Amino acid sequence: MPSSVDPVALTQALVQFNTINPPGQERECAHHIGQLLSAAGFTVTYPEGEEGRSNVIARRGGHSGKPICFTGHIDTVPLGAQPWSVDPFSGDIIDGKLYGRGSTDMKAGVAAFVAAAIDLADTFDEGSGVVLVITAGEETGCEGAYFLATQGDLLGEAGAMIVAEPTSNFPMVGHKGALWLNALTQGVTAHGSMPQHGVNAVYKAARVVAKLEAFEFHRPPHAVLGSDTLNVGTISGGLNMNSVPDLCRIGIDIRTTPGASHDALRDGLGGHLAPDLSELETVIDLDGVWTDPQHAWVREVFAIMQPVLGDMPDARGVNYFTDASALTPYYGDIPTIILGPGEASLAHQTDEYCFVDRIEQAKAAYVAIMTHWNAS
């Protein structure tokens, strides 16, 4: 039997790798994980989309059916402008909280499912097995997952998937999609003392922003995930105070419920913003994910989590996007649950932490989910 791995100690080790994205540089962290899995008998590969941006695919078993997939990313967001009260790369444990950038989002989740898989490694050989997909570049638009999904059959097959993003160990059955756009307005520059000789792109942008505030999606709300939303997050334009600006850029963050057509939404938005809009640039285009909460495997996971949570889970989802946007359709729209030990409210925050007991709970839950899948 492979040596057992402590998921808390592994979380600390992963936090100590600086994988802030950009630039990411996940290679050393990825190989640390891969070496543990390789030693436990997993077949491990490290596909790289760019230099230093390593993903990990590890698999074992799969001889009697499609394996279950567990996935998570190892890149993190930057530290932010506010000073931390702890070393963000220490993994220090204080009062039952494991601190560090990426602790909650989502190195604790990755550590928990890696530790669970290693504990069960030898049991996968006669069952349907497990495939672990550990990605780079999730924070900037699921770049690693989309890279893997375009590499032929590199990812192989899977019959169901757990995404170990932060949910406080509550099983979520869906998430919204994300469509990030830059709306550009163009004008003609002139001296600020003679604005009549120019065309002010910022004035055009102001009219565009007013229309964005009033934009309606004309789609019914999702029963669980609610309504589509639009937020203007950034606006920038102009060269200096005494020039008429000839370009302005408006950053738009749209979150859509599953089933939305982003192509149709882009077209409709373009017409709505005419005639002041010059161009809509797509920054991120990720579809939402939804699994029927009455699906048999979902009910099995809910039953596994009931003793941990105290009550039988109900159907819930999250607003943030995950690598499931790329991986779920790649695997044929398999049932997908987002379930991880981190706290969603602490993701991207200064002094980010994960509760130690949730990491241990997550490992136990993942062991049960893997075991049940391979026994069925």
Short mmCIF file of C-alpha atoms in Angstrom, two decimals:
data_model
loop_
_atom_site.label_atom_id
_atom_site.label_comp_id
_atom_site.label_asym_id
_atom_site.label_seq_id
_atom_site.Cartn_x
_atom_site.Cartn_y
_atom_site.Cartn_z
CA MET A 1 0.00 0.00 0.00
CA PRO A 2 1.24 3.54 -0.74
CA SER A 3 2.21 5.71 2.21
CA SER A 4 -0.66 7.85 3.47
CA VAL A 5 -0.47 11.60 2.77
CA ASP A 6 -1.62 14.16 5.32
CA PRO A 7 -3.85 16.59 3.40
CA VAL A 8 -3.12 19.44 5.82
CA ALA A 9 0.65 19.07 5.48
CA LEU A 10 0.27 18.79 1.72
CA THR A 11 -1.81 21.99 1.66
CA GLN A 12 0.98 23.74 3.54
CA ALA A 13 3.54 22.46 1.05
CA LEU A 14 1.47 23.63 -1.93
CA VAL A 15 0.93 27.10 -0.43
CA GLN A 16 4.70 27.45 -0.11
CA PHE A 17 5.01 27.38 -3.91
CA ASN A 18 4.48 30.87 -5.31
CA THR A 19 2.13 30.28 -8.25
CA ILE A 20 0.67 33.79 -8.50
CA ASN A 21 -0.90 34.25 -11.93
CA PRO A 22 0.40 36.12 -13.80
CA PRO A 23 2.94 34.71 -14.43
CA GLY A 24 1.82 31.43 -12.80
CA GLN A 25 4.94 29.30 -13.17
CA GLU A 26 3.12 26.24 -11.83
CA ARG A 27 5.77 23.73 -12.93
CA GLU A 28 7.50 23.10 -9.57
CA CYS A 29 4.21 22.83 -7.70
CA ALA A 30 2.79 20.53 -10.38
CA HIS A 31 5.82 18.23 -10.26
CA HIS A 32 5.69 18.07 -6.45
CA ILE A 33 2.13 16.74 -6.69
CA GLY A 34 2.95 14.47 -9.60
CA GLN A 35 5.88 12.85 -7.83
CA LEU A 36 3.64 11.90 -4.89
CA LEU A 37 1.12 10.36 -7.27
CA SER A 38 3.75 8.60 -9.35
CA ALA A 39 5.18 7.03 -6.19
CA ALA A 40 1.67 5.70 -5.45
CA GLY A 41 1.48 3.95 -8.80
CA PHE A 42 -0.40 6.54 -10.84
CA THR A 43 0.47 7.22 -14.47
CA VAL A 44 1.39 10.92 -14.50
CA THR A 45 1.95 13.40 -17.31
CA TYR A 46 2.71 17.14 -17.22
CA PRO A 47 1.29 18.79 -20.35
CA GLU A 48 2.57 22.35 -20.76
CA GLY A 49 0.68 24.94 -22.78
CA GLU A 50 3.43 27.51 -22.24
CA GLU A 51 6.91 27.37 -20.73
CA GLY A 52 6.59 26.73 -17.00
CA ARG A 53 2.80 26.44 -17.09
CA SER A 54 2.50 22.78 -16.17
CA ASN A 55 -0.75 20.87 -15.81
CA VAL A 56 -0.95 17.42 -14.22
CA ILE A 57 -2.95 14.45 -15.44
CA ALA A 58 -2.76 11.40 -13.18
CA ARG A 59 -4.77 8.23 -13.62
CA ARG A 60 -5.03 4.76 -12.19
CA GLY A 61 -7.48 1.96 -12.90
CA GLY A 62 -10.30 2.37 -15.40
CA HIS A 63 -10.51 -1.27 -16.44
CA SER A 64 -14.22 -1.78 -15.69
CA GLY A 65 -15.85 1.50 -16.67
CA LYS A 66 -15.24 5.21 -16.92
CA PRO A 67 -13.22 6.69 -14.05
CA ILE A 68 -14.37 9.48 -11.80
CA CYS A 69 -12.54 12.77 -12.36
CA PHE A 70 -11.35 15.13 -9.64
CA THR A 71 -10.07 18.50 -10.77
CA GLY A 72 -8.56 21.66 -9.33
CA HIS A 73 -6.13 24.43 -10.21
CA ILE A 74 -2.84 25.40 -8.56
CA ASP A 75 -2.43 28.98 -9.80
CA THR A 76 -3.48 31.81 -7.50
CA VAL A 77 -4.39 35.47 -7.78
CA PRO A 78 -1.91 38.21 -6.74
CA LEU A 79 -1.57 39.23 -3.09
CA GLY A 80 -3.40 42.55 -3.46
CA ALA A 81 -2.50 46.03 -2.26
CA GLN A 82 -3.27 45.52 1.44
CA PRO A 83 -0.49 44.14 3.67
CA TRP A 84 -0.90 40.62 5.06
CA SER A 85 -0.62 39.98 8.79
CA VAL A 86 1.01 36.59 8.07
CA ASP A 87 3.51 35.34 5.52
CA PRO A 88 1.30 34.54 2.49
CA PHE A 89 3.58 31.65 1.47
CA SER A 90 4.10 30.04 4.87
CA GLY A 91 1.04 27.85 5.29
CA ASP A 92 1.06 28.76 8.99
CA ILE A 93 -1.71 27.27 11.13
CA ILE A 94 -3.16 29.66 13.71
CA ASP A 95 -6.28 28.85 15.76
CA GLY A 96 -7.32 26.06 13.42
CA LYS A 97 -6.88 28.15 10.27
CA LEU A 98 -4.28 27.42 7.59
CA TYR A 99 -3.18 30.75 6.13
CA GLY A 100 -1.67 31.57 2.77
CA ARG A 101 -2.41 32.69 -0.76
CA GLY A 102 -4.27 29.85 -2.43
CA SER A 103 -5.07 28.04 0.80
CA THR A 104 -8.82 28.32 0.29
CA ASP A 105 -8.76 28.87 -3.50
CA MET A 106 -7.93 26.10 -3.98
CA LYS A 107 -4.79 24.29 -2.92
CA ALA A 108 -6.57 22.75 0.08
CA GLY A 109 -9.06 21.11 -2.26
CA VAL A 110 -6.31 19.78 -4.51
CA ALA A 111 -4.36 18.47 -1.51
CA ALA A 112 -7.45 16.72 -0.14
CA PHE A 113 -8.29 14.83 -3.32
CA VAL A 114 -4.65 13.94 -4.01
CA ALA A 115 -4.35 12.55 -0.47
CA ALA A 116 -7.62 10.63 -0.88
CA ALA A 117 -6.53 9.13 -4.19
CA ILE A 118 -3.17 8.02 -2.78
CA ASP A 119 -4.87 6.31 0.17
CA LEU A 120 -7.08 4.35 -2.23
CA ALA A 121 -4.53 3.82 -5.01
CA ASP A 122 -4.37 0.04 -4.94
CA THR A 123 -8.15 -0.30 -4.89
CA PHE A 124 -8.52 1.39 -8.29
CA ASP A 125 -6.83 -1.41 -10.24
CA GLU A 126 -9.93 -3.61 -10.31
CA GLY A 127 -12.46 -0.80 -10.57
CA SER A 128 -13.33 2.03 -12.90
CA GLY A 129 -10.54 4.08 -11.36
CA VAL A 130 -9.87 7.78 -11.03
CA VAL A 131 -8.35 10.54 -13.14
CA LEU A 132 -6.97 13.67 -11.49
CA VAL A 133 -6.78 16.80 -13.65
CA ILE A 134 -4.76 19.56 -11.99
CA THR A 135 -4.58 22.73 -14.03
CA ALA A 136 -2.57 25.87 -14.56
CA GLY A 137 -4.03 29.23 -15.47
CA GLU A 138 -7.58 28.89 -14.15
CA GLU A 139 -7.66 32.33 -12.56
CA THR A 140 -7.26 34.10 -15.90
CA GLY A 141 -9.95 32.21 -17.78
CA CYS A 142 -9.46 28.45 -17.41
CA GLU A 143 -6.55 28.57 -19.85
CA GLY A 144 -5.01 25.30 -18.68
CA ALA A 145 -8.28 23.37 -18.84
CA TYR A 146 -9.08 24.66 -22.32
CA PHE A 147 -5.57 23.79 -23.46
CA LEU A 148 -6.01 20.21 -22.21
CA ALA A 149 -9.44 19.96 -23.84
CA THR A 150 -7.93 20.75 -27.25
CA GLN A 151 -5.19 18.09 -27.10
CA GLY A 152 -7.08 15.20 -28.67
CA ASP A 153 -7.74 12.35 -26.24
CA LEU A 154 -5.10 13.47 -23.72
CA LEU A 155 -7.72 13.73 -20.96
CA GLY A 156 -9.22 10.33 -21.71
CA GLU A 157 -12.68 9.50 -20.41
CA ALA A 158 -14.61 10.23 -17.23
CA GLY A 159 -18.08 9.38 -16.01
CA ALA A 160 -18.58 12.08 -13.35
CA MET A 161 -16.56 14.94 -11.94
CA ILE A 162 -15.83 16.69 -8.65
CA VAL A 163 -14.43 20.23 -8.88
CA ALA A 164 -12.69 20.97 -5.56
CA GLU A 165 -13.30 24.73 -5.58
CA PRO A 166 -14.21 26.38 -2.25
CA THR A 167 -17.75 25.53 -1.11
CA SER A 168 -17.25 24.92 2.65
CA ASN A 169 -17.72 21.23 1.72
CA PHE A 170 -21.26 21.80 0.46
CA PRO A 171 -21.97 19.98 -2.83
CA MET A 172 -22.97 22.54 -5.48
CA VAL A 173 -24.57 21.34 -8.70
CA GLY A 174 -23.82 24.25 -11.01
CA HIS A 175 -22.23 27.59 -11.68
CA LYS A 176 -22.81 30.60 -13.88
CA GLY A 177 -20.95 31.31 -17.08
CA ALA A 178 -18.75 34.36 -17.63
CA LEU A 179 -18.62 36.63 -20.65
CA TRP A 180 -16.09 39.45 -20.24
CA LEU A 181 -16.09 42.11 -22.92
CA ASN A 182 -14.28 45.33 -23.70
CA ALA A 183 -16.60 47.87 -25.33
CA LEU A 184 -14.59 50.37 -27.38
CA THR A 185 -15.68 53.83 -28.43
CA GLN A 186 -13.64 55.84 -30.89
CA GLY A 187 -13.41 59.56 -31.54
CA VAL A 188 -11.12 62.14 -33.10
CA THR A 189 -8.42 63.79 -31.02
CA ALA A 190 -7.99 67.57 -30.88
CA HIS A 191 -6.57 70.19 -28.56
CA GLY A 192 -8.54 70.49 -25.35
CA SER A 193 -9.01 74.22 -25.92
CA MET A 194 -10.69 73.54 -29.27
CA PRO A 195 -12.96 70.54 -28.63
CA GLN A 196 -15.17 71.50 -31.56
CA HIS A 197 -12.47 70.12 -33.86
CA GLY A 198 -12.58 66.67 -32.31
CA VAL A 199 -15.00 63.86 -31.42
CA ASN A 200 -14.94 62.89 -27.74
CA ALA A 201 -14.77 59.11 -27.23
CA VAL A 202 -15.47 59.52 -23.50
CA TYR A 203 -18.80 61.22 -24.20
CA LYS A 204 -19.68 58.26 -26.41
CA ALA A 205 -18.60 55.92 -23.61
CA ALA A 206 -20.82 57.76 -21.14
CA ARG A 207 -23.82 57.08 -23.36
CA VAL A 208 -22.76 53.45 -23.72
CA VAL A 209 -22.45 53.03 -19.94
CA ALA A 210 -25.93 54.50 -19.43
CA LYS A 211 -27.31 51.95 -21.88
CA LEU A 212 -25.42 49.15 -20.15
CA GLU A 213 -27.00 50.09 -16.83
CA ALA A 214 -30.44 49.77 -18.42
CA PHE A 215 -29.70 46.58 -20.38
CA GLU A 216 -32.20 43.75 -19.94
CA PHE A 217 -31.44 40.12 -20.74
CA HIS A 218 -35.03 39.05 -21.43
CA ARG A 219 -34.34 35.58 -20.06
CA PRO A 220 -36.27 34.00 -17.19
CA PRO A 221 -34.25 33.49 -13.99
CA HIS A 222 -32.75 30.08 -13.31
CA ALA A 223 -34.55 28.23 -10.53
CA VAL A 224 -31.37 28.02 -8.42
CA LEU A 225 -28.73 30.32 -9.92
CA GLY A 226 -31.03 33.31 -10.35
CA SER A 227 -30.74 35.90 -13.10
CA ASP A 228 -28.07 36.85 -15.59
CA THR A 229 -26.11 39.89 -14.42
CA LEU A 230 -24.03 42.67 -15.97
CA ASN A 231 -21.46 44.88 -14.27
CA VAL A 232 -19.30 47.68 -15.65
CA GLY A 233 -16.03 47.05 -13.86
CA THR A 234 -13.55 49.40 -15.57
CA ILE A 235 -13.47 52.44 -17.81
CA SER A 236 -10.42 54.16 -19.25
CA GLY A 237 -9.86 56.70 -21.96
CA GLY A 238 -7.95 59.76 -23.02
CA LEU A 239 -4.29 60.69 -23.29
CA ASN A 240 -4.14 63.74 -21.04
CA MET A 241 -6.25 66.50 -19.56
CA ASN A 242 -5.91 68.94 -22.44
CA SER A 243 -6.70 66.63 -25.35
CA VAL A 244 -9.98 65.39 -26.75
CA PRO A 245 -9.91 61.60 -26.18
CA ASP A 246 -10.08 59.49 -29.31
CA LEU A 247 -10.47 56.10 -27.58
CA CYS A 248 -12.27 54.79 -24.49
CA ARG A 249 -12.47 51.22 -23.23
CA ILE A 250 -15.27 49.91 -20.97
CA GLY A 251 -14.80 46.58 -19.17
CA ILE A 252 -18.02 44.56 -18.90
CA ASP A 253 -18.46 41.49 -16.67
CA ILE A 254 -21.52 39.43 -17.63
CA ARG A 255 -22.50 36.32 -15.66
CA THR A 256 -24.99 34.03 -17.36
CA THR A 257 -27.07 31.11 -16.23
CA PRO A 258 -26.65 27.75 -18.01
CA GLY A 259 -28.20 27.60 -21.46
CA ALA A 260 -27.44 31.20 -22.40
CA SER A 261 -26.15 31.80 -25.94
CA HIS A 262 -23.16 34.07 -25.61
CA ASP A 263 -23.08 34.64 -29.37
CA ALA A 264 -26.67 35.87 -29.34
CA LEU A 265 -25.96 37.96 -26.25
CA ARG A 266 -22.96 39.63 -27.92
CA ASP A 267 -25.01 40.39 -31.02
CA GLY A 268 -27.87 41.82 -28.99
CA LEU A 269 -25.56 43.92 -26.88
CA GLY A 270 -23.84 45.31 -29.95
CA GLY A 271 -27.15 46.46 -31.39
CA HIS A 272 -28.24 47.89 -28.04
CA LEU A 273 -25.10 50.03 -27.76
CA ALA A 274 -25.19 51.40 -31.31
CA PRO A 275 -24.37 53.92 -32.71
CA ASP A 276 -21.73 54.95 -30.15
CA LEU A 277 -20.08 51.52 -29.89
CA SER A 278 -17.12 50.92 -32.22
CA GLU A 279 -16.20 47.36 -31.22
CA LEU A 280 -16.85 44.61 -28.69
CA GLU A 281 -13.70 42.66 -27.76
CA THR A 282 -14.14 39.27 -26.06
CA VAL A 283 -11.80 38.72 -23.11
CA ILE A 284 -13.30 35.59 -21.51
CA ASP A 285 -16.09 33.35 -22.81
CA LEU A 286 -17.04 30.53 -20.42
CA ASP A 287 -20.35 28.70 -20.37
CA GLY A 288 -22.26 27.88 -17.22
CA VAL A 289 -22.58 24.33 -15.88
CA TRP A 290 -25.62 22.60 -14.41
CA THR A 291 -26.36 19.04 -13.29
CA ASP A 292 -29.87 17.84 -12.45
CA PRO A 293 -29.93 17.58 -8.64
CA GLN A 294 -32.11 14.46 -8.99
CA HIS A 295 -29.38 12.62 -10.92
CA ALA A 296 -28.63 9.31 -9.19
CA TRP A 297 -24.93 10.06 -8.65
CA VAL A 298 -25.72 13.52 -7.28
CA ARG A 299 -28.10 11.95 -4.77
CA GLU A 300 -25.34 9.53 -3.75
CA VAL A 301 -22.92 12.40 -3.13
CA PHE A 302 -25.59 14.30 -1.21
CA ALA A 303 -26.08 11.22 1.00
CA ILE A 304 -22.32 10.97 1.59
CA MET A 305 -22.20 14.64 2.64
CA GLN A 306 -25.28 14.54 4.89
CA PRO A 307 -23.45 13.40 8.04
CA VAL A 308 -20.71 15.96 7.45
CA LEU A 309 -23.15 18.85 7.00
CA GLY A 310 -25.80 17.72 9.48
CA ASP A 311 -28.66 17.87 6.96
CA MET A 312 -29.37 16.45 3.54
CA PRO A 313 -28.01 18.98 1.01
CA ASP A 314 -30.39 20.84 -1.26
CA ALA A 315 -29.78 22.09 -4.80
CA ARG A 316 -27.40 25.06 -4.79
CA GLY A 317 -24.89 26.63 -7.14
CA VAL A 318 -22.10 29.20 -7.17
CA ASN A 319 -21.68 32.44 -9.12
CA TYR A 320 -17.96 32.06 -9.86
CA PHE A 321 -16.72 30.07 -12.87
CA THR A 322 -14.61 26.90 -12.72
CA ASP A 323 -12.63 24.61 -15.02
CA ALA A 324 -15.85 22.63 -15.45
CA SER A 325 -16.70 25.13 -18.22
CA ALA A 326 -14.06 23.38 -20.31
CA LEU A 327 -13.95 19.89 -18.81
CA THR A 328 -17.64 19.02 -18.40
CA PRO A 329 -18.48 19.43 -22.11
CA TYR A 330 -15.20 17.74 -23.08
CA TYR A 331 -16.26 14.64 -21.16
CA GLY A 332 -19.71 14.67 -22.75
CA ASP A 333 -21.63 16.82 -20.24
CA ILE A 334 -21.01 14.40 -17.41
CA PRO A 335 -22.64 15.03 -14.02
CA THR A 336 -20.51 17.58 -12.19
CA ILE A 337 -20.43 18.71 -8.55
CA ILE A 338 -18.41 21.57 -7.10
CA LEU A 339 -17.27 20.50 -3.64
CA GLY A 340 -14.23 21.71 -1.75
CA PRO A 341 -13.00 22.64 1.74
CA GLY A 342 -12.25 26.31 1.09
CA GLU A 343 -14.40 29.27 2.04
CA ALA A 344 -15.74 31.07 -1.03
CA SER A 345 -15.93 34.34 0.89
CA LEU A 346 -12.17 34.21 1.53
CA ALA A 347 -11.10 33.59 -2.06
CA HIS A 348 -8.79 36.36 -3.34
CA GLN A 349 -8.84 38.07 0.08
CA THR A 350 -5.96 39.41 2.15
CA ASP A 351 -5.08 36.92 4.93
CA GLU A 352 -6.79 34.10 3.02
CA TYR A 353 -7.15 30.91 5.04
CA CYS A 354 -8.84 27.52 5.08
CA PHE A 355 -10.16 25.79 8.18
CA VAL A 356 -7.99 22.78 8.99
CA ASP A 357 -10.94 20.60 9.97
CA ARG A 358 -12.62 21.23 6.61
CA ILE A 359 -9.52 19.93 4.80
CA GLU A 360 -9.69 16.71 6.81
CA GLN A 361 -13.45 16.46 6.20
CA ALA A 362 -12.93 16.95 2.48
CA LYS A 363 -10.38 14.15 2.28
CA ALA A 364 -12.75 11.78 4.07
CA ALA A 365 -15.60 12.78 1.77
CA TYR A 366 -13.46 12.31 -1.34
CA VAL A 367 -12.41 8.86 -0.11
CA ALA A 368 -16.07 7.92 0.26
CA ILE A 369 -17.00 9.33 -3.17
CA MET A 370 -14.10 7.55 -4.90
CA THR A 371 -14.84 4.30 -3.07
CA HIS A 372 -18.53 4.38 -3.93
CA TRP A 373 -17.84 5.11 -7.59
CA ASN A 374 -15.43 2.21 -7.87
CA ALA A 375 -17.77 -0.16 -6.07
CA SER A 376 -20.76 0.56 -8.30
#
